[in-house]
Amino acid sequence: MNAPAVATSQTQPSALRDPQDLADSLFRTRRQTHCLAAPLGVEDQAAQANEDASPTKWHLAHTTWFFETFVLQPFLPGYRTFDPRFNYCFNSYYEAQGPRQPRAMRGLLTRPTCFEVRDYRAHVDEALHAVFAGAFAKDEEVLKRIEIGVHHEQQHQELLLTDILSLFAQNPLRPAYREGGPLRARHEAEPLHFIQFEGGRRDVGHAGEGFAFDNEGPRHDVLLRPFKLADRLVNNAEWAAFMSDGGYRAPALWLADGWARVARDGWRAPLYWEERDGQWLEMTLWGLKTIDAAAPVCCVSYFEANAYARWAGKRLPTEFEWEFAAGGLAVAGNMLGADNLAPRPSPPGSGLRQMFGDVWEWTQSAYAPYPGYRPADGALGEYNGKFMCGQHVLRGASCATPDAHARRTYRNFFYPHQRWQFCGLRLADEA
């Protein structure tokens, strides 16, 4: 999901490819994006928090550009492009689509205005309705591209929220995206327990039913050694103990590049933690709040997650250990549909919890192609394959992930220093 311009789908025809079901999903997703942007003023929507983030207005326009570029222009006869100049403004990474506004300078796009972007979305939505009203509603290639576009826009819904949090966290007023506050735990966090899993030869990767991005396949077998996985995510109280024990001051715990980041950027806590009068607070989408000790730690980099695991005498799981352990579990949890907009403490109980939702979980696995992976030809095949270098895989989902977007084989990926996303960790160990 690292600035997900979108990859090709490797689906077989699925239930979602039913034209009416797909149309419902498409326009429901498009409305949801509007709802997520609704609390923001025009100034909020135009600003760019950092070089990794994008303005809200850009997310709204880029997801619209996708449908215009890859569905309407090539397939809808007589379609009138809203503004040919938008291809430069809102193309993300597609070299085949020509030059584009540099990512780090998207915040300079004061024009088109938010109102023009709204008109752009309405123009494209009207044309998408025409697609479903015409003969192309049964064209498998058209439906495939629309389905990819739906999942692409869902990715950007999560990015929209994480990017606005990054922006508001840098505002001295510490504004809230939403007023009030998330529900807090009414129980103490249960002690962390480890669940053992047998090793063996296991099949991993997408099995071909339903939607998946191309980096989730081909399905293949891996050899797993027996391992143990923590039953819940690492929480804020446990992270505070790491800090109190000098975790950010102990170079022996850190990878060399991670320690260089600590020294260069002055890391001493997770990204949005602030110490005031001896108390740690956390910037959230609900504004600046007292830290919930039982909630999962959030907005930490791979470097930090790896250092914590070393401090705890454990390690991070591999992505295949995580996927195997998640087998048979319902893809459900504290995601966008729960409307908490913040990680929640683990519910009481036994067995694996929080595997989906709350925070994306760092794994120790490098983001690399599966055996037999080949990126597709053309612009739609550009994205995933060319970024398979220098990044790490995260699994699960977060409190900002649309519920319909999560699945067991999903491979999110970020560079090891990045921490503005809802990223946390679960510990693993040898059996």
Short mmCIF file of C-alpha atoms in Angstrom, two decimals:
data_model
loop_
_atom_site.label_atom_id
_atom_site.label_comp_id
_atom_site.label_asym_id
_atom_site.label_seq_id
_atom_site.Cartn_x
_atom_site.Cartn_y
_atom_site.Cartn_z
CA MET A 1 0.00 0.00 0.00
CA ASN A 2 2.97 2.25 -0.12
CA ALA A 3 1.42 4.98 -2.27
CA PRO A 4 -0.67 2.39 -4.07
CA ALA A 5 -1.11 3.48 -7.64
CA VAL A 6 -2.63 0.01 -8.09
CA ALA A 7 -1.48 -3.27 -9.48
CA THR A 8 -3.08 -5.75 -11.77
CA SER A 9 -5.59 -8.22 -10.46
CA GLN A 10 -4.92 -11.93 -10.55
CA THR A 11 -8.54 -12.90 -9.94
CA GLN A 12 -10.63 -15.48 -11.61
CA PRO A 13 -14.24 -14.37 -12.28
CA SER A 14 -15.72 -13.74 -8.84
CA ALA A 15 -19.06 -12.93 -7.33
CA LEU A 16 -18.09 -9.28 -7.34
CA ARG A 17 -17.84 -9.40 -11.13
CA ASP A 18 -21.63 -9.64 -11.29
CA PRO A 19 -22.35 -6.27 -12.94
CA GLN A 20 -24.97 -5.15 -10.41
CA ASP A 21 -22.91 -6.23 -7.40
CA LEU A 22 -19.87 -4.52 -8.84
CA ALA A 23 -21.81 -1.33 -9.56
CA ASP A 24 -23.12 -1.28 -5.99
CA SER A 25 -19.60 -1.76 -4.64
CA LEU A 26 -18.18 0.92 -6.92
CA PHE A 27 -20.61 3.67 -6.07
CA ARG A 28 -20.69 2.76 -2.39
CA THR A 29 -16.91 3.12 -2.34
CA ARG A 30 -17.05 6.42 -4.22
CA ARG A 31 -19.59 7.81 -1.72
CA GLN A 32 -17.50 6.62 1.22
CA THR A 33 -14.48 8.57 -0.05
CA HIS A 34 -16.62 11.72 -0.14
CA CYS A 35 -17.77 11.04 3.43
CA LEU A 36 -14.18 10.67 4.64
CA ALA A 37 -13.26 14.04 3.13
CA ALA A 38 -16.42 15.80 4.34
CA PRO A 39 -15.09 16.93 7.78
CA LEU A 40 -12.17 18.74 6.13
CA GLY A 41 -12.01 22.35 5.05
CA VAL A 42 -10.61 23.40 1.70
CA GLU A 43 -7.32 24.39 3.34
CA ASP A 44 -7.05 20.96 4.96
CA GLN A 45 -7.60 19.23 1.63
CA ALA A 46 -4.87 21.10 -0.23
CA ALA A 47 -1.95 20.72 2.19
CA GLN A 48 0.68 17.96 2.01
CA ALA A 49 2.03 16.67 5.30
CA ASN A 50 5.30 15.16 4.06
CA GLU A 51 6.94 13.68 0.99
CA ASP A 52 5.35 10.28 1.63
CA ALA A 53 1.85 11.70 2.03
CA SER A 54 -0.55 13.33 -0.42
CA PRO A 55 -3.19 16.04 0.01
CA THR A 56 -6.78 14.88 0.45
CA LYS A 57 -7.71 16.69 -2.74
CA TRP A 58 -5.09 14.70 -4.63
CA HIS A 59 -6.47 11.38 -3.32
CA LEU A 60 -9.96 12.42 -4.46
CA ALA A 61 -8.70 13.34 -7.91
CA HIS A 62 -6.22 10.49 -8.41
CA THR A 63 -8.77 7.77 -7.72
CA THR A 64 -11.06 9.49 -10.24
CA TRP A 65 -8.23 9.76 -12.77
CA PHE A 66 -7.78 6.00 -12.52
CA PHE A 67 -11.30 5.27 -13.72
CA GLU A 68 -11.11 7.94 -16.41
CA THR A 69 -7.74 6.72 -17.72
CA PHE A 70 -8.11 2.96 -17.54
CA VAL A 71 -11.86 2.46 -18.00
CA LEU A 72 -13.64 5.38 -19.62
CA GLN A 73 -11.13 6.65 -22.16
CA PRO A 74 -10.34 3.24 -23.69
CA PHE A 75 -13.81 1.68 -23.46
CA LEU A 76 -16.69 4.19 -23.38
CA PRO A 77 -17.46 5.50 -26.89
CA GLY A 78 -17.77 9.26 -27.05
CA TYR A 79 -16.42 9.83 -23.55
CA ARG A 80 -15.33 13.45 -23.06
CA THR A 81 -12.16 13.80 -20.96
CA PHE A 82 -12.86 16.25 -18.18
CA ASP A 83 -9.55 18.11 -18.52
CA PRO A 84 -6.57 16.64 -20.43
CA ARG A 85 -4.16 18.52 -18.13
CA PHE A 86 -5.26 16.38 -15.19
CA ASN A 87 -3.22 13.47 -16.55
CA TYR A 88 -0.07 15.35 -15.49
CA CYS A 89 -1.54 16.47 -12.15
CA PHE A 90 -2.98 13.17 -10.95
CA ASN A 91 -0.95 10.39 -12.52
CA SER A 92 0.99 8.70 -9.74
CA TYR A 93 3.67 6.27 -10.94
CA TYR A 94 2.62 5.14 -14.39
CA GLU A 95 5.53 5.84 -16.69
CA ALA A 96 3.44 4.60 -19.62
CA GLN A 97 0.97 7.43 -18.96
CA GLY A 98 3.58 10.13 -19.35
CA PRO A 99 5.16 12.78 -17.09
CA ARG A 100 3.51 13.77 -13.82
CA GLN A 101 3.66 16.17 -10.90
CA PRO A 102 6.52 15.06 -8.59
CA ARG A 103 5.16 13.28 -5.56
CA ALA A 104 6.89 15.56 -3.07
CA MET A 105 5.29 18.59 -4.76
CA ARG A 106 1.65 17.51 -4.84
CA GLY A 107 0.89 20.09 -2.16
CA LEU A 108 1.70 22.84 -4.66
CA LEU A 109 -1.36 21.93 -6.75
CA THR A 110 -3.57 24.73 -5.45
CA ARG A 111 -5.37 24.42 -8.76
CA PRO A 112 -7.59 22.68 -9.66
CA THR A 113 -9.59 23.72 -6.62
CA CYS A 114 -11.42 21.32 -4.32
CA PHE A 115 -14.64 22.37 -6.03
CA GLU A 116 -13.24 21.54 -9.47
CA VAL A 117 -12.13 18.14 -8.15
CA ARG A 118 -15.67 17.58 -6.86
CA ASP A 119 -16.99 18.38 -10.35
CA TYR A 120 -14.39 16.03 -11.82
CA ARG A 121 -15.62 13.19 -9.62
CA ALA A 122 -19.24 13.87 -10.57
CA HIS A 123 -18.35 13.91 -14.27
CA VAL A 124 -16.58 10.56 -14.06
CA ASP A 125 -19.27 8.99 -11.88
CA GLU A 126 -21.91 9.93 -14.43
CA ALA A 127 -19.89 8.23 -17.15
CA LEU A 128 -19.39 5.14 -14.97
CA HIS A 129 -23.17 4.90 -14.60
CA ALA A 130 -23.34 4.96 -18.39
CA VAL A 131 -20.92 2.03 -18.56
CA PHE A 132 -23.24 -0.10 -16.46
CA ALA A 133 -26.26 1.01 -18.48
CA GLY A 134 -24.69 -0.07 -21.79
CA ALA A 135 -23.29 -3.13 -23.49
CA PHE A 136 -19.94 -2.82 -21.72
CA ALA A 137 -21.59 -3.91 -18.46
CA LYS A 138 -20.87 -7.49 -19.55
CA ASP A 139 -17.35 -6.94 -20.88
CA GLU A 140 -15.04 -8.98 -18.63
CA GLU A 141 -12.04 -6.68 -19.16
CA VAL A 142 -14.09 -3.60 -18.28
CA LEU A 143 -15.45 -5.26 -15.15
CA LYS A 144 -11.97 -6.42 -14.16
CA ARG A 145 -10.59 -2.90 -14.41
CA ILE A 146 -13.48 -1.44 -12.45
CA GLU A 147 -12.97 -4.06 -9.74
CA ILE A 148 -9.30 -3.13 -9.51
CA GLY A 149 -10.33 0.53 -9.34
CA VAL A 150 -12.66 -0.16 -6.42
CA HIS A 151 -9.85 -1.78 -4.41
CA HIS A 152 -7.48 0.97 -5.47
CA GLU A 153 -9.85 3.61 -4.11
CA GLN A 154 -10.22 1.67 -0.87
CA GLN A 155 -6.44 1.80 -0.48
CA HIS A 156 -6.59 5.55 -0.89
CA GLN A 157 -9.34 5.86 1.70
CA GLU A 158 -6.91 4.53 4.28
CA LEU A 159 -4.12 6.76 2.97
CA LEU A 160 -6.43 9.78 3.12
CA LEU A 161 -6.94 9.22 6.86
CA THR A 162 -3.30 8.51 7.66
CA ASP A 163 -2.18 11.52 5.66
CA ILE A 164 -4.62 13.89 7.35
CA LEU A 165 -3.47 12.60 10.76
CA SER A 166 0.12 13.36 9.75
CA LEU A 167 -0.94 16.85 8.69
CA PHE A 168 -2.91 17.64 11.84
CA ALA A 169 -0.12 16.28 14.05
CA GLN A 170 2.15 19.01 12.68
CA ASN A 171 -0.38 21.77 13.30
CA PRO A 172 0.31 23.63 16.59
CA LEU A 173 -3.45 23.71 17.29
CA ARG A 174 -3.53 19.87 17.20
CA PRO A 175 -6.94 19.86 15.49
CA ALA A 176 -9.19 16.82 15.55
CA TYR A 177 -10.44 15.15 12.40
CA ARG A 178 -13.42 14.03 14.47
CA GLU A 179 -14.61 15.48 17.76
CA GLY A 180 -15.03 13.36 20.86
CA GLY A 181 -12.85 10.35 21.39
CA PRO A 182 -12.52 6.65 20.70
CA LEU A 183 -13.84 4.10 23.18
CA ARG A 184 -11.31 3.26 25.85
CA ALA A 185 -10.66 -0.07 27.49
CA ARG A 186 -12.73 -1.02 30.51
CA HIS A 187 -10.45 -3.89 31.41
CA GLU A 188 -6.77 -4.41 32.08
CA ALA A 189 -4.71 -5.93 29.30
CA GLU A 190 -4.31 -9.65 29.71
CA PRO A 191 -0.76 -11.03 29.91
CA LEU A 192 0.69 -11.88 26.54
CA HIS A 193 0.67 -15.59 25.69
CA PHE A 194 2.26 -17.52 22.85
CA ILE A 195 0.48 -20.08 20.70
CA GLN A 196 2.52 -22.85 19.12
CA PHE A 197 2.19 -23.90 15.48
CA GLU A 198 3.59 -26.99 13.87
CA GLY A 199 6.01 -26.62 11.02
CA GLY A 200 5.86 -28.35 7.69
CA ARG A 201 5.30 -27.75 4.03
CA ARG A 202 2.51 -25.21 3.63
CA ASP A 203 0.75 -23.58 0.70
CA VAL A 204 0.72 -19.79 0.78
CA GLY A 205 -0.49 -17.04 -1.51
CA HIS A 206 -3.80 -16.30 -3.14
CA ALA A 207 -5.69 -19.37 -4.31
CA GLY A 208 -7.40 -17.65 -7.25
CA GLU A 209 -10.93 -17.21 -5.93
CA GLY A 210 -12.11 -13.65 -5.48
CA PHE A 211 -10.05 -10.50 -5.85
CA ALA A 212 -6.33 -10.17 -5.14
CA PHE A 213 -3.52 -7.96 -6.36
CA ASP A 214 -0.92 -9.66 -8.49
CA ASN A 215 1.74 -9.56 -5.75
CA GLU A 216 -0.34 -12.03 -3.69
CA GLY A 217 0.43 -14.88 -6.09
CA PRO A 218 1.25 -17.28 -7.57
CA ARG A 219 0.28 -19.71 -4.84
CA HIS A 220 3.27 -21.82 -3.85
CA ASP A 221 4.58 -23.95 -1.02
CA VAL A 222 7.02 -22.95 1.70
CA LEU A 223 8.74 -24.86 4.48
CA LEU A 224 7.91 -23.55 7.95
CA ARG A 225 9.80 -24.49 11.07
CA PRO A 226 7.70 -24.92 14.21
CA PHE A 227 7.06 -21.48 15.67
CA LYS A 228 5.10 -19.57 18.28
CA LEU A 229 3.02 -16.44 17.74
CA ALA A 230 1.79 -13.98 20.37
CA ASP A 231 -1.96 -14.08 20.92
CA ARG A 232 -2.29 -10.30 20.69
CA LEU A 233 -0.48 -7.18 19.53
CA VAL A 234 2.16 -5.36 21.57
CA ASN A 235 0.41 -2.60 23.52
CA ASN A 236 1.33 0.90 24.65
CA ALA A 237 2.14 -0.11 28.24
CA GLU A 238 4.62 -2.69 27.00
CA TRP A 239 6.16 -0.17 24.63
CA ALA A 240 6.47 2.35 27.46
CA ALA A 241 8.45 -0.26 29.41
CA PHE A 242 10.80 -0.58 26.44
CA MET A 243 11.27 3.18 26.45
CA SER A 244 11.83 3.33 30.22
CA ASP A 245 14.46 0.63 29.94
CA GLY A 246 16.43 2.77 27.50
CA GLY A 247 15.27 1.05 24.32
CA TYR A 248 15.85 4.16 22.22
CA ARG A 249 19.30 4.64 23.75
CA ALA A 250 20.69 1.10 23.31
CA PRO A 251 22.45 0.73 19.95
CA ALA A 252 22.91 -3.03 20.45
CA LEU A 253 19.16 -3.50 19.95
CA TRP A 254 19.05 -1.76 16.61
CA LEU A 255 19.94 -2.56 13.04
CA ALA A 256 22.64 -0.20 11.80
CA ASP A 257 20.31 1.76 9.50
CA GLY A 258 17.74 1.96 12.27
CA TRP A 259 20.22 3.33 14.79
CA ALA A 260 21.30 5.90 12.23
CA ARG A 261 17.66 7.03 12.00
CA VAL A 262 17.38 7.25 15.78
CA ALA A 263 20.47 9.43 15.89
CA ARG A 264 19.58 11.54 12.86
CA ASP A 265 15.91 12.18 13.65
CA GLY A 266 16.01 12.06 17.44
CA TRP A 267 13.53 9.21 17.83
CA ARG A 268 12.62 8.55 21.47
CA ALA A 269 9.00 7.38 21.18
CA PRO A 270 6.45 6.33 18.53
CA LEU A 271 5.74 8.96 15.92
CA TYR A 272 2.73 10.73 17.44
CA TRP A 273 3.65 10.51 21.12
CA GLU A 274 4.23 13.83 22.90
CA GLU A 275 5.52 14.30 26.45
CA ARG A 276 3.89 17.11 28.39
CA ASP A 277 4.52 17.72 32.09
CA GLY A 278 5.94 14.24 32.48
CA GLN A 279 2.94 12.56 30.84
CA TRP A 280 2.85 10.94 27.42
CA LEU A 281 0.02 11.96 25.09
CA GLU A 282 -0.72 10.73 21.59
CA MET A 283 -1.98 12.61 18.55
CA THR A 284 -4.93 10.76 17.00
CA LEU A 285 -7.69 11.44 14.51
CA TRP A 286 -9.68 12.49 17.59
CA GLY A 287 -7.04 15.06 18.50
CA LEU A 288 -4.40 14.92 21.23
CA LYS A 289 -5.39 12.28 23.79
CA THR A 290 -4.00 10.54 26.84
CA ILE A 291 -2.44 7.27 25.77
CA ASP A 292 -4.58 4.18 26.28
CA ALA A 293 -2.11 1.78 27.90
CA ALA A 294 -3.99 -1.32 26.75
CA ALA A 295 -4.30 -0.28 23.10
CA PRO A 296 -1.81 -1.55 20.52
CA VAL A 297 1.23 0.60 19.97
CA CYS A 298 0.90 2.38 16.64
CA CYS A 299 2.92 4.36 14.11
CA VAL A 300 6.24 2.63 14.66
CA SER A 301 8.71 1.75 11.93
CA TYR A 302 10.14 -1.66 11.09
CA PHE A 303 13.38 -0.52 12.72
CA GLU A 304 11.53 0.19 15.98
CA ALA A 305 9.49 -3.02 15.82
CA ASN A 306 12.63 -5.07 15.26
CA ALA A 307 14.45 -3.34 18.15
CA TYR A 308 11.52 -3.97 20.48
CA ALA A 309 11.43 -7.65 19.52
CA ARG A 310 15.13 -7.96 20.31
CA TRP A 311 14.63 -6.22 23.64
CA ALA A 312 11.80 -8.64 24.46
CA GLY A 313 13.99 -11.62 23.56
CA LYS A 314 11.71 -12.50 20.65
CA ARG A 315 11.51 -11.74 16.94
CA LEU A 316 9.03 -10.61 14.31
CA PRO A 317 7.13 -13.31 12.42
CA THR A 318 7.72 -14.03 8.77
CA GLU A 319 4.86 -13.16 6.47
CA PHE A 320 4.27 -16.86 5.80
CA GLU A 321 4.10 -17.71 9.50
CA TRP A 322 1.52 -14.96 9.87
CA GLU A 323 -0.52 -16.14 6.89
CA PHE A 324 -0.49 -19.76 8.02
CA ALA A 325 -1.49 -18.80 11.58
CA ALA A 326 -4.37 -16.70 10.24
CA GLY A 327 -5.81 -19.65 8.32
CA GLY A 328 -9.38 -20.34 9.32
CA LEU A 329 -9.82 -17.06 11.20
CA ALA A 330 -12.62 -14.72 10.21
CA VAL A 331 -11.39 -11.63 8.38
CA ALA A 332 -12.96 -9.31 10.92
CA GLY A 333 -11.82 -6.82 13.51
CA ASN A 334 -11.46 -3.15 14.34
CA MET A 335 -11.36 -1.78 10.80
CA LEU A 336 -12.88 1.28 9.15
CA GLY A 337 -16.42 -0.07 9.39
CA ALA A 338 -16.18 -0.13 13.20
CA ASP A 339 -15.74 3.66 13.02
CA ASN A 340 -13.30 3.79 15.94
CA LEU A 341 -10.56 5.43 13.83
CA ALA A 342 -8.00 4.28 16.42
CA PRO A 343 -6.50 0.97 17.56
CA ARG A 344 -8.51 -0.74 20.31
CA PRO A 345 -7.30 -2.94 23.17
CA SER A 346 -7.40 -6.66 22.65
CA PRO A 347 -10.69 -8.19 23.77
CA PRO A 348 -10.50 -10.75 26.57
CA GLY A 349 -10.28 -14.34 25.47
CA SER A 350 -7.97 -17.04 24.26
CA GLY A 351 -6.45 -17.83 20.90
CA LEU A 352 -5.18 -15.41 18.28
CA ARG A 353 -6.77 -11.98 18.46
CA GLN A 354 -6.37 -8.73 16.53
CA MET A 355 -5.07 -10.50 13.43
CA PHE A 356 -7.19 -8.16 11.31
CA GLY A 357 -7.71 -4.52 12.17
CA ASP A 358 -6.19 -2.12 14.71
CA VAL A 359 -2.70 -1.89 13.14
CA TRP A 360 -0.81 -3.38 10.23
CA GLU A 361 1.71 -5.89 11.58
CA TRP A 362 5.35 -5.69 10.59
CA THR A 363 6.93 -8.97 9.51
CA GLN A 364 10.62 -9.73 9.08
CA SER A 365 10.00 -10.65 5.42
CA ALA A 366 11.46 -8.55 2.65
CA TYR A 367 8.96 -7.53 0.00
CA ALA A 368 9.98 -9.75 -2.90
CA PRO A 369 8.25 -11.61 -5.75
CA TYR A 370 6.83 -15.05 -5.20
CA PRO A 371 8.26 -17.88 -7.33
CA GLY A 372 6.82 -17.58 -10.82
CA TYR A 373 5.63 -14.00 -10.40
CA ARG A 374 5.61 -11.95 -13.58
CA PRO A 375 4.25 -8.40 -13.73
CA ALA A 376 1.63 -7.85 -16.40
CA ASP A 377 2.35 -5.86 -19.52
CA GLY A 378 1.28 -2.24 -19.86
CA ALA A 379 0.61 0.54 -17.40
CA LEU A 380 -1.64 -1.52 -15.14
CA GLY A 381 1.20 -3.94 -14.51
CA GLU A 382 3.72 -1.25 -13.56
CA TYR A 383 3.22 -0.77 -9.90
CA ASN A 384 3.87 -3.78 -7.70
CA GLY A 385 6.77 -5.46 -9.44
CA LYS A 386 8.98 -2.43 -9.76
CA PHE A 387 8.84 -1.71 -6.02
CA MET A 388 9.98 -5.15 -4.88
CA CYS A 389 13.24 -3.89 -3.42
CA GLY A 390 14.22 -2.51 -0.01
CA GLN A 391 10.79 -2.77 1.63
CA HIS A 392 9.22 -5.04 4.25
CA VAL A 393 5.87 -6.81 4.24
CA LEU A 394 3.10 -6.03 6.70
CA ARG A 395 0.06 -8.24 7.21
CA GLY A 396 -3.45 -7.92 8.58
CA ALA A 397 -5.26 -4.57 8.38
CA SER A 398 -5.63 -1.41 10.45
CA CYS A 399 -8.35 0.67 12.06
CA ALA A 400 -8.47 2.70 8.83
CA THR A 401 -8.64 -0.22 6.38
CA PRO A 402 -12.01 -0.62 4.64
CA ASP A 403 -13.48 -3.92 5.78
CA ALA A 404 -14.01 -5.26 2.26
CA HIS A 405 -10.36 -4.59 1.46
CA ALA A 406 -8.80 -6.97 4.00
CA ARG A 407 -7.87 -10.61 3.35
CA ARG A 408 -5.42 -13.19 4.63
CA THR A 409 -3.06 -13.01 1.64
CA TYR A 410 -2.87 -9.19 1.42
CA ARG A 411 0.74 -7.97 1.29
CA ASN A 412 1.13 -4.39 2.44
CA PHE A 413 4.65 -3.00 2.19
CA PHE A 414 6.66 -0.02 3.37
CA TYR A 415 10.25 1.06 3.68
CA PRO A 416 11.71 0.13 7.08
CA HIS A 417 12.03 3.74 8.28
CA GLN A 418 8.44 4.75 7.47
CA ARG A 419 6.08 5.11 10.41
CA TRP A 420 3.29 7.53 9.50
CA GLN A 421 0.95 4.64 8.75
CA PHE A 422 -1.06 2.66 11.33
CA CYS A 423 1.73 0.10 11.83
CA GLY A 424 2.42 -2.00 14.92
CA LEU A 425 3.74 -5.46 15.76
CA ARG A 426 3.07 -8.95 17.06
CA LEU A 427 5.91 -11.01 18.52
CA ALA A 428 7.01 -14.45 17.37
CA ASP A 429 9.46 -17.00 18.71
CA GLU A 430 10.93 -20.37 17.96
CA ALA A 431 8.94 -23.35 19.17
#
